Coordinates of C-alpha atoms and ligand atoms in Angstrom, one line a residue:
M1 CA 57.1 -110.6 -24.3
C2 CA 58.8 -112.7 -27.0
G3 CA 62.2 -112.1 -28.5
I4 CA 62.9 -111.9 -32.2
M5 CA 66.2 -112.2 -34.1
G6 CA 67.0 -112.3 -37.8
Y7 CA 70.0 -112.4 -40.0
I8 CA 70.7 -112.0 -43.7
G9 CA 74.3 -112.0 -45.1
D10 CA 77.1 -114.4 -46.1
R11 CA 77.9 -115.9 -42.8
Q12 CA 76.1 -118.9 -41.2
A13 CA 72.9 -117.6 -39.7
L14 CA 72.4 -120.2 -36.9
P15 CA 75.2 -119.2 -34.4
M16 CA 74.1 -115.5 -34.6
L17 CA 70.4 -116.4 -34.2
L18 CA 71.2 -118.4 -31.1
D19 CA 73.5 -115.8 -29.7
G20 CA 70.9 -113.1 -30.2
L21 CA 68.2 -115.2 -28.7
R22 CA 70.4 -115.7 -25.6
R23 CA 70.7 -112.0 -25.2
L24 CA 66.9 -111.6 -25.5
E25 CA 66.2 -114.3 -22.9
Y26 CA 65.5 -111.6 -20.3
R27 CA 62.3 -110.9 -22.2
G28 CA 61.0 -114.3 -20.9
Y29 CA 61.0 -117.6 -22.6
D30 CA 59.2 -120.9 -22.6
S31 CA 60.2 -122.2 -26.0
A32 CA 62.4 -121.2 -28.9
G33 CA 62.8 -121.9 -32.6
V34 CA 64.8 -121.1 -35.7
A35 CA 64.2 -121.1 -39.4
V36 CA 66.9 -121.0 -42.0
V37 CA 66.4 -120.8 -45.8
R38 CA 68.7 -122.6 -48.2
N39 CA 68.5 -124.2 -51.7
G40 CA 64.9 -123.2 -52.2
R41 CA 63.6 -124.6 -48.9
I42 CA 63.2 -123.5 -45.3
D43 CA 64.4 -125.7 -42.4
L44 CA 62.7 -125.3 -39.1
R45 CA 63.9 -126.4 -35.6
K46 CA 61.9 -125.8 -32.4
A47 CA 62.0 -126.9 -28.8
S48 CA 60.0 -126.1 -25.7
G49 CA 61.8 -125.1 -22.5
K50 CA 65.0 -123.1 -22.2
L51 CA 67.2 -122.1 -25.2
S52 CA 69.7 -124.8 -24.2
R53 CA 67.1 -127.4 -25.4
L54 CA 66.9 -125.8 -28.8
E55 CA 70.8 -125.8 -28.9
Q56 CA 70.7 -129.5 -28.2
V57 CA 68.2 -130.0 -31.0
V58 CA 70.3 -128.1 -33.6
K59 CA 73.4 -130.0 -32.4
V60 CA 71.8 -133.2 -33.4
A61 CA 70.1 -131.8 -36.5
P62 CA 71.9 -128.7 -37.6
V63 CA 70.5 -126.1 -40.1
A64 CA 72.8 -124.4 -42.6
G65 CA 72.2 -121.2 -44.5
S66 CA 72.9 -117.5 -44.4
V67 CA 69.4 -116.1 -44.1
G68 CA 67.3 -117.0 -41.0
L69 CA 65.0 -116.1 -38.2
G70 CA 64.9 -117.0 -34.5
H71 CA 62.4 -116.6 -31.8
T72 CA 62.1 -117.1 -28.0
R73 CA 58.5 -117.3 -26.9
W74 CA 56.6 -116.4 -23.8
A75 CA 53.2 -118.0 -24.3
T76 CA 50.0 -116.0 -24.6
H77 CA 47.9 -118.2 -26.8
G78 CA 48.6 -122.0 -26.6
D79 CA 50.6 -124.0 -24.2
P80 CA 54.4 -123.7 -24.2
T81 CA 55.0 -126.9 -26.3
D82 CA 57.3 -127.7 -29.3
R83 CA 54.5 -127.3 -31.8
N84 CA 53.4 -123.9 -30.5
A85 CA 57.0 -122.6 -30.6
H86 CA 57.8 -120.1 -33.4
P87 CA 58.5 -119.9 -36.4
H88 CA 55.1 -120.9 -37.8
A89 CA 54.7 -122.1 -41.3
D90 CA 51.9 -121.9 -43.9
C91 CA 50.4 -125.1 -45.4
T92 CA 53.2 -125.5 -47.9
G93 CA 56.1 -124.8 -45.6
R94 CA 57.3 -122.1 -48.0
V95 CA 56.4 -119.1 -45.8
V96 CA 57.4 -118.8 -42.1
V97 CA 56.6 -116.1 -39.6
I98 CA 57.9 -115.1 -36.2
H99 CA 55.8 -112.8 -34.1
N100 CA 56.0 -110.8 -30.8
G101 CA 52.6 -109.5 -29.7
I102 CA 49.0 -110.6 -30.0
I103 CA 46.6 -110.9 -32.9
E104 CA 43.3 -110.1 -31.2
N105 CA 41.0 -111.2 -34.0
Y106 CA 42.9 -114.5 -34.7
L107 CA 39.9 -116.7 -33.9
A108 CA 37.7 -115.1 -36.6
L109 CA 40.6 -115.2 -39.1
K110 CA 41.4 -118.8 -38.2
E111 CA 37.8 -119.9 -38.8
E112 CA 37.8 -118.2 -42.2
L113 CA 41.2 -119.8 -43.1
L114 CA 40.0 -123.3 -42.0
A115 CA 36.9 -122.9 -44.1
A116 CA 39.1 -122.1 -47.1
G117 CA 41.0 -125.4 -46.5
H118 CA 44.1 -124.2 -44.6
R119 CA 45.5 -126.8 -42.2
F120 CA 46.8 -125.5 -38.8
Q121 CA 49.6 -127.1 -36.8
S122 CA 49.5 -125.1 -33.6
D123 CA 47.1 -123.3 -31.2
T124 CA 48.8 -119.9 -31.6
D125 CA 47.4 -116.7 -32.9
T126 CA 50.6 -116.2 -34.9
E127 CA 50.0 -119.1 -37.3
V128 CA 47.0 -117.2 -38.9
L129 CA 49.6 -114.8 -40.2
A130 CA 51.5 -117.5 -42.1
H131 CA 48.3 -118.7 -43.7
L132 CA 47.0 -115.3 -44.5
I133 CA 50.3 -114.5 -46.2
E134 CA 50.0 -117.8 -48.1
A135 CA 46.5 -116.9 -49.2
E136 CA 47.6 -113.4 -50.3
Y137 CA 50.9 -114.5 -52.1
R138 CA 51.0 -113.9 -55.8
G139 CA 54.7 -113.9 -56.4
D140 CA 55.3 -110.7 -54.3
L141 CA 56.1 -111.3 -50.6
E142 CA 56.0 -107.6 -49.7
G143 CA 52.5 -107.2 -51.1
A144 CA 51.3 -110.4 -49.5
V145 CA 52.5 -109.3 -46.1
R146 CA 50.9 -105.8 -46.5
R147 CA 47.6 -107.4 -47.4
A148 CA 47.8 -109.9 -44.5
V149 CA 48.6 -107.5 -41.8
S150 CA 45.9 -105.1 -42.9
R151 CA 43.5 -107.9 -41.8
A152 CA 45.1 -108.4 -38.3
H153 CA 44.2 -106.4 -35.3
G154 CA 46.4 -106.2 -32.2
A155 CA 50.0 -105.7 -31.6
Y156 CA 52.8 -107.2 -33.6
A157 CA 56.4 -107.2 -34.5
I158 CA 56.6 -109.8 -37.2
A159 CA 59.3 -111.1 -39.6
V160 CA 58.6 -113.3 -42.6
L161 CA 60.8 -115.5 -44.8
C162 CA 59.7 -117.0 -48.0
A163 CA 61.5 -119.9 -49.8
D164 CA 60.5 -118.4 -53.2
E165 CA 62.2 -115.1 -52.4
P166 CA 65.2 -116.3 -50.3
D167 CA 67.1 -113.0 -50.4
K168 CA 65.0 -110.9 -48.2
I169 CA 63.3 -110.7 -44.8
V170 CA 60.1 -108.7 -44.6
A171 CA 59.3 -107.2 -41.2
V172 CA 56.4 -105.2 -39.9
R173 CA 55.9 -103.4 -36.6
Y174 CA 52.7 -102.2 -34.8
I175 CA 53.3 -101.5 -31.0
S176 CA 55.7 -104.4 -30.3
P177 CA 59.4 -103.2 -30.7
L178 CA 61.6 -104.0 -33.8
I179 CA 65.0 -102.8 -34.7
V180 CA 67.2 -103.4 -37.7
G181 CA 71.0 -103.5 -37.4
L182 CA 73.1 -102.5 -40.4
G183 CA 76.4 -104.0 -41.5
S184 CA 78.4 -104.2 -44.7
G185 CA 76.8 -106.8 -46.9
E186 CA 74.8 -108.2 -44.0
M187 CA 71.9 -107.1 -41.8
W188 CA 70.3 -108.2 -38.6
M189 CA 66.9 -107.5 -36.9
A190 CA 65.8 -108.0 -33.3
S191 CA 63.3 -107.0 -30.7
D192 CA 65.8 -105.0 -28.8
I193 CA 69.3 -103.4 -29.1
P194 CA 71.2 -105.7 -26.8
A195 CA 70.8 -108.6 -29.2
L196 CA 72.6 -106.6 -31.9
L197 CA 75.5 -105.1 -30.0
P198 CA 78.1 -107.8 -30.8
Y199 CA 77.5 -107.3 -34.5
T200 CA 76.7 -103.6 -35.2
R201 CA 76.1 -100.3 -33.5
H202 CA 74.3 -98.8 -36.5
V203 CA 70.6 -99.3 -36.1
I204 CA 67.3 -98.2 -37.5
V205 CA 64.3 -98.3 -35.2
I206 CA 61.1 -99.3 -37.0
E207 CA 58.1 -97.2 -35.9
D208 CA 54.5 -98.3 -35.5
G209 CA 52.7 -99.1 -38.8
E210 CA 55.9 -99.5 -40.8
M211 CA 57.4 -102.2 -42.9
A212 CA 61.0 -103.0 -43.5
V213 CA 62.2 -105.0 -46.5
I214 CA 65.7 -106.2 -45.6
T215 CA 68.2 -107.6 -48.0
R216 CA 72.0 -108.1 -47.6
D217 CA 72.7 -104.6 -48.9
S218 CA 69.6 -102.5 -48.1
V219 CA 66.8 -101.7 -45.7
R220 CA 63.8 -100.2 -47.4
L221 CA 61.2 -98.7 -45.1
S222 CA 57.6 -97.9 -45.9
S223 CA 54.3 -97.5 -44.2
V224 CA 52.1 -100.6 -44.3
D225 CA 49.9 -98.9 -46.8
G226 CA 52.9 -98.4 -49.1
R227 CA 54.2 -94.9 -48.6
P228 CA 58.0 -94.6 -48.5
V229 CA 59.5 -93.7 -45.2
E230 CA 63.0 -92.1 -44.5
R231 CA 64.6 -92.7 -41.1
P232 CA 68.1 -91.7 -40.1
I233 CA 70.5 -94.3 -38.9
M234 CA 71.2 -94.3 -35.1
H235 CA 74.6 -94.9 -33.6
V236 CA 74.4 -96.8 -30.3
T237 CA 77.0 -95.8 -27.8
W238 CA 75.8 -98.0 -24.8
D239 CA 78.0 -100.8 -23.5
A240 CA 76.4 -104.2 -23.2
E241 CA 75.2 -103.7 -19.6
A242 CA 73.7 -100.3 -20.3
A243 CA 72.0 -101.7 -23.3
E244 CA 70.3 -104.4 -21.2
K245 CA 69.0 -101.6 -19.1
G246 CA 67.8 -99.8 -22.3
G247 CA 70.1 -96.9 -21.6
Y248 CA 68.7 -96.3 -18.1
A249 CA 71.0 -96.1 -15.1
H250 CA 69.1 -98.9 -13.3
F251 CA 66.7 -101.7 -14.1
M252 CA 64.3 -100.1 -11.6
L253 CA 64.1 -96.9 -13.6
K254 CA 63.8 -98.9 -16.8
E255 CA 60.9 -100.9 -15.4
I256 CA 59.2 -97.7 -14.1
H257 CA 59.4 -96.3 -17.6
E258 CA 58.2 -99.5 -19.2
Q259 CA 54.9 -99.3 -17.4
P260 CA 52.8 -97.7 -20.2
R261 CA 53.9 -100.6 -22.5
A262 CA 53.4 -103.2 -19.7
L263 CA 49.9 -101.9 -19.1
Q264 CA 49.2 -102.2 -22.8
E265 CA 50.3 -105.8 -22.8
T266 CA 48.3 -106.6 -19.7
M267 CA 45.1 -105.4 -21.4
M268 CA 45.9 -106.5 -24.9
G269 CA 43.1 -108.7 -26.3
R270 CA 41.2 -108.6 -23.0
L271 CA 39.1 -105.5 -23.5
D272 CA 36.3 -105.7 -26.1
E273 CA 33.6 -103.1 -26.7
G274 CA 32.8 -102.4 -23.0
R275 CA 33.4 -106.0 -22.0
V276 CA 36.3 -107.9 -20.5
V277 CA 37.4 -111.2 -21.9
L278 CA 39.9 -113.0 -19.6
D279 CA 42.0 -115.7 -21.1
G280 CA 43.3 -118.4 -18.7
I281 CA 40.2 -118.3 -16.5
R282 CA 37.6 -121.0 -16.7
F283 CA 35.4 -120.7 -13.7
P284 CA 32.7 -123.4 -13.6
P285 CA 29.2 -122.2 -14.6
G286 CA 27.5 -120.4 -11.8
F287 CA 30.7 -120.2 -9.7
V288 CA 31.2 -116.4 -9.8
E289 CA 27.4 -115.8 -9.4
T290 CA 27.3 -117.7 -6.1
L291 CA 30.7 -116.7 -4.7
D292 CA 30.5 -115.9 -1.0
K293 CA 34.1 -114.7 -0.4
I294 CA 37.4 -114.0 -1.9
W295 CA 40.6 -114.5 0.1
V296 CA 43.6 -112.7 -1.2
V297 CA 46.9 -114.1 -0.2
A298 CA 50.2 -112.3 -1.0
C299 CA 53.3 -110.7 0.4
G300 CA 54.9 -107.3 0.2
T301 CA 54.0 -105.3 -2.9
A302 CA 51.7 -108.0 -4.2
Y303 CA 49.8 -107.8 -0.9
H304 CA 49.5 -104.0 -1.4
A305 CA 48.0 -104.8 -4.9
G306 CA 45.6 -107.1 -3.1
L307 CA 44.5 -104.3 -0.8
V308 CA 43.6 -102.2 -3.9
G309 CA 42.0 -105.3 -5.5
R310 CA 39.6 -105.6 -2.5
W311 CA 38.1 -102.2 -3.4
F312 CA 37.6 -103.2 -7.0
L313 CA 36.0 -106.5 -6.2
E314 CA 33.8 -105.3 -3.4
H315 CA 32.7 -102.2 -5.2
L316 CA 32.1 -103.6 -8.7
A317 CA 31.3 -107.2 -8.0
R318 CA 29.9 -106.9 -4.5
I319 CA 31.9 -109.9 -3.2
P320 CA 33.3 -109.7 0.3
T321 CA 37.1 -109.8 -0.1
E322 CA 39.7 -110.3 2.5
P323 CA 43.3 -109.6 1.7
D324 CA 45.7 -111.3 4.1
L325 CA 49.4 -111.3 4.4
A326 CA 50.3 -114.9 3.4
S327 CA 52.7 -115.2 6.3
E328 CA 50.0 -114.3 8.7
L329 CA 47.1 -116.3 7.3
R330 CA 49.1 -119.4 7.5
Y331 CA 49.2 -119.3 11.2
R332 CA 45.8 -117.9 11.8
D333 CA 42.9 -120.1 12.4
A334 CA 40.9 -118.4 9.7
L335 CA 37.3 -119.4 9.1
L336 CA 36.6 -120.6 5.6
A337 CA 32.9 -121.1 4.8
G338 CA 30.7 -121.2 1.8
N339 CA 31.8 -120.9 -1.9
A340 CA 35.2 -119.3 -1.7
L341 CA 37.9 -118.2 -4.1
A342 CA 41.5 -118.0 -3.0
M343 CA 43.4 -115.4 -5.1
A344 CA 47.1 -115.8 -4.8
I345 CA 49.0 -112.8 -6.1
S346 CA 52.7 -113.2 -6.8
Q347 CA 54.9 -111.6 -9.4
S348 CA 57.4 -114.5 -9.3
G349 CA 54.9 -117.2 -8.6
E350 CA 57.5 -118.7 -6.2
T351 CA 57.1 -116.9 -2.9
V352 CA 56.9 -119.7 -0.4
D353 CA 54.6 -117.9 2.1
T354 CA 52.1 -117.2 -0.7
L355 CA 52.3 -120.8 -2.0
T356 CA 51.8 -122.3 1.5
A357 CA 48.8 -120.1 2.3
M358 CA 47.3 -120.9 -1.1
R359 CA 47.8 -124.6 -0.6
D360 CA 46.1 -124.4 2.8
L361 CA 43.1 -122.6 1.4
K362 CA 42.9 -125.1 -1.5
K363 CA 43.0 -128.0 0.9
R364 CA 40.1 -126.5 2.7
G365 CA 38.0 -126.4 -0.4
A366 CA 38.7 -123.0 -2.1
R367 CA 39.1 -122.8 -5.8
V368 CA 42.5 -121.0 -6.5
L369 CA 43.1 -118.2 -9.0
A370 CA 46.7 -117.1 -9.4
I371 CA 47.6 -113.6 -10.6
T372 CA 51.2 -113.8 -11.6
N373 CA 53.8 -112.7 -14.1
V374 CA 55.9 -115.8 -14.6
L375 CA 54.7 -118.5 -16.9
G376 CA 55.3 -122.1 -15.6
S377 CA 56.0 -120.9 -12.0
T378 CA 54.9 -123.0 -9.1
V379 CA 51.8 -120.9 -8.5
T380 CA 50.6 -121.5 -12.1
R381 CA 51.0 -125.2 -11.8
E382 CA 49.0 -125.5 -8.6
A383 CA 46.2 -123.0 -9.3
D384 CA 42.9 -123.8 -10.9
D385 CA 43.0 -120.7 -13.1
V386 CA 45.7 -118.2 -13.9
L387 CA 45.5 -114.5 -14.9
Y388 CA 48.9 -113.4 -16.3
I389 CA 49.8 -109.8 -15.7
R390 CA 52.2 -109.9 -18.7
A391 CA 54.5 -107.2 -17.3
G392 CA 57.6 -108.8 -18.8
P393 CA 60.6 -109.8 -16.7
E394 CA 61.1 -107.7 -13.6
I395 CA 64.7 -107.6 -12.6
A396 CA 65.0 -104.9 -10.0
V397 CA 64.3 -106.2 -6.5
A398 CA 61.9 -103.3 -5.9
S399 CA 58.7 -104.3 -7.7
T400 CA 57.2 -101.6 -9.9
K401 CA 55.6 -102.6 -13.2
A402 CA 54.3 -105.9 -11.6
Y403 CA 52.3 -103.8 -9.1
L404 CA 50.8 -101.6 -11.7
T405 CA 49.8 -104.4 -14.0
M406 CA 48.4 -106.4 -11.0
L407 CA 46.1 -103.5 -10.4
A408 CA 45.0 -103.4 -14.1
A409 CA 44.4 -107.2 -14.0
E410 CA 42.3 -106.9 -10.9
V411 CA 40.1 -104.1 -12.4
M412 CA 39.5 -106.4 -15.4
L413 CA 38.7 -109.3 -13.1
A414 CA 36.3 -107.2 -11.0
V415 CA 34.5 -105.8 -14.2
D416 CA 34.1 -109.3 -15.5
M417 CA 32.8 -110.6 -12.2
G418 CA 30.5 -107.6 -11.7
M419 CA 29.0 -108.1 -15.1
R420 CA 28.4 -111.8 -14.4
R421 CA 26.8 -111.1 -11.0
G422 CA 24.7 -108.2 -12.4
T423 CA 26.2 -105.8 -9.9
L424 CA 27.8 -103.6 -12.6
D425 CA 25.7 -102.0 -15.2
Q426 CA 26.7 -101.8 -18.9
A427 CA 27.3 -98.0 -18.9
R428 CA 29.7 -98.1 -15.9
A429 CA 31.5 -101.1 -17.4
R430 CA 31.9 -99.3 -20.7
G431 CA 33.2 -96.2 -18.8
L432 CA 35.8 -98.3 -17.0
V433 CA 36.9 -100.2 -20.1
A434 CA 37.3 -96.8 -21.9
G435 CA 39.3 -95.6 -18.8
L436 CA 41.5 -98.7 -19.0
H437 CA 42.1 -98.2 -22.7
A438 CA 43.4 -94.6 -22.0
L439 CA 45.6 -95.6 -19.1
P440 CA 48.9 -96.3 -20.9
G441 CA 48.8 -92.8 -22.4
R442 CA 47.9 -91.2 -19.0
A443 CA 50.7 -93.2 -17.3
Q444 CA 53.1 -91.8 -19.9
E445 CA 51.9 -88.3 -19.1
V446 CA 52.8 -88.9 -15.4
L447 CA 56.3 -90.2 -16.4
N448 CA 56.8 -87.1 -18.5
R449 CA 56.7 -85.0 -15.3
E450 CA 59.7 -86.9 -13.8
P451 CA 61.8 -83.7 -13.5
E452 CA 59.4 -82.3 -10.9
V453 CA 59.8 -85.5 -8.8
V454 CA 63.6 -85.3 -9.2
D455 CA 63.5 -81.7 -7.7
L456 CA 61.4 -82.9 -4.8
A457 CA 63.7 -85.9 -4.2
R458 CA 66.8 -83.7 -4.1
R459 CA 65.0 -81.4 -1.6
Y460 CA 64.0 -84.2 0.8
A461 CA 66.8 -86.8 0.2
S462 CA 68.3 -86.2 3.7
A463 CA 65.0 -86.5 5.6
S464 CA 65.1 -89.1 8.3
D465 CA 61.4 -89.8 8.3
V466 CA 58.8 -89.5 5.6
F467 CA 55.1 -90.2 6.0
F468 CA 52.3 -91.0 3.5
I469 CA 48.7 -90.4 4.4
G470 CA 45.5 -91.2 2.5
R471 CA 42.0 -92.6 2.9
G472 CA 40.4 -95.6 1.1
L473 CA 42.2 -96.5 -2.1
D474 CA 44.7 -93.7 -1.4
Y475 CA 45.7 -95.3 1.9
S476 CA 46.5 -98.6 0.1
V477 CA 48.6 -96.8 -2.5
A478 CA 50.3 -94.9 0.4
M479 CA 51.4 -98.2 1.8
E480 CA 53.1 -99.2 -1.5
G481 CA 54.7 -95.7 -1.8
S482 CA 56.1 -96.0 1.7
L483 CA 57.4 -99.6 1.1
K484 CA 59.2 -98.4 -2.1
L485 CA 60.9 -95.7 -0.2
K486 CA 61.9 -97.9 2.7
E487 CA 63.3 -100.7 0.7
I488 CA 65.7 -98.8 -1.6
S489 CA 66.4 -95.5 0.2
Y490 CA 66.5 -97.0 3.7
V491 CA 64.6 -93.9 4.9
H492 CA 62.2 -94.6 7.8
S493 CA 58.8 -94.2 6.4
E494 CA 55.2 -95.1 7.3
A495 CA 51.8 -95.0 5.6
L496 CA 49.2 -93.7 8.0
A497 CA 45.5 -93.9 7.5
A498 CA 44.6 -90.2 7.5
G499 CA 41.5 -90.7 9.6
E500 CA 43.7 -92.4 12.3
L501 CA 46.1 -89.4 12.7
K502 CA 44.2 -88.0 15.7
H503 CA 44.1 -91.4 17.3
G504 CA 47.8 -91.4 17.9
T505 CA 50.0 -91.1 14.8
L506 CA 49.7 -87.3 14.7
A507 CA 52.3 -87.3 17.5
L508 CA 54.9 -88.2 14.9
I509 CA 54.4 -85.1 12.9
E510 CA 56.9 -82.3 13.8
S511 CA 58.3 -79.3 12.1
G512 CA 59.9 -80.0 8.7
V513 CA 58.7 -83.6 8.3
P514 CA 57.7 -84.4 4.7
V515 CA 54.2 -85.8 4.5
F516 CA 52.8 -87.1 1.2
A517 CA 49.0 -86.6 1.2
L518 CA 47.2 -88.6 -1.5
V519 CA 44.0 -86.9 -2.5
T520 CA 42.4 -88.7 -5.5
Q521 CA 39.2 -90.1 -3.9
R522 CA 36.3 -87.6 -4.3
H523 CA 34.1 -89.0 -1.5
V524 CA 36.7 -88.4 1.2
K525 CA 38.4 -85.3 -0.3
E526 CA 37.0 -82.9 2.3
K527 CA 38.2 -85.1 5.1
M528 CA 41.6 -85.3 3.5
L529 CA 41.8 -81.5 3.3
S530 CA 41.1 -81.4 7.0
N531 CA 43.9 -83.9 7.6
I532 CA 46.3 -81.7 5.5
Q533 CA 45.4 -78.8 7.9
E534 CA 46.2 -81.0 10.9
V535 CA 49.6 -81.9 9.5
K536 CA 50.4 -78.3 8.5
A537 CA 49.4 -77.0 11.9
R538 CA 52.2 -79.3 13.4
G539 CA 54.8 -77.9 11.0
G540 CA 54.6 -80.9 8.5
L541 CA 55.6 -80.1 4.9
V542 CA 52.7 -81.4 2.7
I543 CA 53.3 -82.9 -0.7
A544 CA 49.9 -83.4 -2.3
L545 CA 49.4 -86.1 -4.9
A546 CA 46.2 -84.9 -6.6
Y547 CA 44.5 -84.5 -10.0
E548 CA 46.0 -81.8 -12.1
D549 CA 42.8 -79.8 -12.2
D550 CA 42.3 -79.9 -8.4
E551 CA 43.3 -76.4 -7.5
E552 CA 41.7 -76.5 -4.1
T553 CA 44.1 -79.3 -2.9
A554 CA 47.1 -77.6 -4.7
R555 CA 46.4 -74.3 -2.8
Q556 CA 46.6 -76.1 0.6
A557 CA 49.8 -78.1 0.0
H558 CA 53.5 -77.0 0.0
H559 CA 54.2 -79.0 -3.2
V560 CA 51.9 -80.9 -5.7
L561 CA 52.6 -83.9 -7.7
P562 CA 49.8 -83.9 -10.3
I563 CA 48.2 -86.8 -12.1
P564 CA 45.7 -86.6 -15.0
R565 CA 42.1 -86.9 -14.0
V566 CA 40.7 -90.4 -14.4
D567 CA 37.9 -92.4 -12.8
D568 CA 38.7 -92.4 -9.0
L569 CA 38.8 -96.2 -9.1
L570 CA 41.6 -96.2 -11.6
A571 CA 43.6 -93.5 -9.9
P572 CA 45.9 -95.9 -7.9
I573 CA 47.3 -97.1 -11.2
L574 CA 48.6 -93.5 -11.9
A575 CA 49.2 -92.3 -8.3
I576 CA 51.8 -94.9 -7.5
I577 CA 54.1 -93.7 -10.4
P578 CA 55.4 -90.4 -8.8
L579 CA 55.9 -92.3 -5.6
Q580 CA 58.0 -95.0 -7.3
L581 CA 60.0 -92.2 -9.0
F582 CA 60.4 -90.4 -5.6
A583 CA 61.8 -93.5 -3.9
Y584 CA 64.1 -94.1 -6.9
H585 CA 65.5 -90.6 -6.9
V586 CA 66.0 -90.4 -3.2
A587 CA 67.9 -93.7 -3.2
R588 CA 70.0 -92.4 -6.1
E589 CA 70.7 -89.1 -4.2
R590 CA 71.8 -91.2 -1.2
G591 CA 74.0 -93.4 -3.4
H592 CA 72.5 -96.8 -2.7
D593 CA 72.6 -100.0 -4.8
I594 CA 69.1 -99.5 -6.2
D595 CA 68.6 -102.7 -8.1
Q596 CA 69.8 -104.9 -5.2
P597 CA 69.0 -103.2 -1.9
R598 CA 70.7 -104.5 1.2
N599 CA 69.3 -107.6 2.9
L600 CA 66.6 -108.2 0.2
A601 CA 66.2 -110.8 -2.6
K602 CA 63.9 -110.7 -5.6
S603 CA 62.2 -114.0 -5.0
V604 CA 61.7 -115.2 -1.4
T605 CA 61.6 -119.0 -1.6
V606 CA 62.4 -119.6 2.1
E607 CA 60.2 -118.9 5.0
Ligands
F6R1 C1 58.8 -105.1 -2.9 C2 58.9 -106.5 -3.4 C3 58.4 -107.6 -2.4 C4 57.6 -108.6 -3.2 C5 57.2 -109.8 -2.3 C6 56.3 -110.8 -3.0 O1 59.2 -104.2 -3.9 O2 59.3 -106.7 -4.5 O3 57.7 -107.0 -1.4 O4 56.4 -107.9 -3.7 O5 58.4 -110.4 -1.9 O6 56.9 -111.2 -4.2 P1 56.1 -112.0 -5.3 O7 55.2 -111.0 -5.9 O8 57.1 -112.5 -6.2 O9 55.3 -113.1 -4.6

């Protein structure tokens, strides 16, 4: 996620651009830049690293002017270097563009533009937009931007400045967020409301497929194909803290609700006509085809993601996969033989147990793949390959959107590996890719049913024990659901393998105990229904988590939390959402500090 800020008015743009970028830093950053137009030319300043580096650069070489754009970047295409920082200019330096999102067809566009004689200065996908606009410019910036974006596929919020039309900013949105702030004789634009709050509380939210032409005195909206659009002005009443939380009461709830968008970002540019194309991974030729084993090392929620990943990798790519708690593997005399891949999963990329286990496996000859969220983190510097989950910054201690996007990344990896190894046929791959494409919408449907989870949380908020049962993939999801509840609500909870109940744990079930039964895996459904009967016979209150069309399971449970029907393999990505919401609302009922639960820290950098 990148951050965008723009200003047009009579004041100096630079201080406001920097201030807005600082407020957008929570979206992630590896470099930043500004462009200001004055006296018929555009001045650019860029710097890799934190915003303070850009501040030093503009201290030495200031830029003056009252129309400008600013950008903080979180790299997707091209390393986080000065020259890859935004804004990006065309060949003449008279058009500059900032962009949040991904242009999926940038390579084809770049080849075409290079053949037409355009000279590129960066490795980014964004720069193609500047050159496309240059190629389309015939004295009308608005028309040139329209024609340029009609050629780009992907997701974007872009803003464009042109030295020949210095009194306007042209902005377009498709998927990535964009907001215009209104003043008197001045206007702002940004990726998010917090950046605008010191300046105005009157905003217009640009919707998908819309263009805004912003001058000092007006904002004109239209669809990208030129039809006029009317949109009421919104008045923001949030204070600055609430605004950072997007109006939600806690970061955790905001992050739970961000999951459809986070999933979209994870998959953006990586799914192609029944195929998966993973950037950042360059396995040597023949490596995947001859892999003997994958070791997954991770902690906590990331370890739970690894347990689900094992299913994907063993089932789709037929590679023996062993998830291990990093803190355990380190002290176990594990046998490492043959051609092995160590998969280190870590949201922060800084968890010391995961890093140490990963180093150990690397020393013993394994190639290392990191699955992580944080660009430039230690795990990314030490791994051979990196698969970014692109969840955006996760601030609540309890991990939610990182887990969901780790699962999506793992499915894509398993599909890619299965195709290479010939263990996955084209039709099944196509089905899974189509299922992945539909997931953000399905996840939103699950979120829309939050009121049902709130009712359930109120009913069971005072329970002293809560159990989660499941088989196969459902058991792995049960472990994550149970951890969420424990860490923020402090309710004692355990995930039990449903098949193990009769071997001991059934003794824990007594009258009135809430038991979540996860029933999404067709091949063990009958067995799960028997387990539900075992629990009910001991007085347990069963909350089934099942597909919405599964009436049989619904009939046997006391309550049902339904999810839309998807391929069973993808069900964990939806099934965890009601459990995250349940944990959140129980913790809220109990009055806990949800974003910072007692005794826990976001990043565990000590052993
Ligand atoms: C649970 C949680 C922790 C982390 C664990 C690993 O909600 O957040 O269990 O998952 O500390 O952290 P990362 O993924 O940063 O290595």
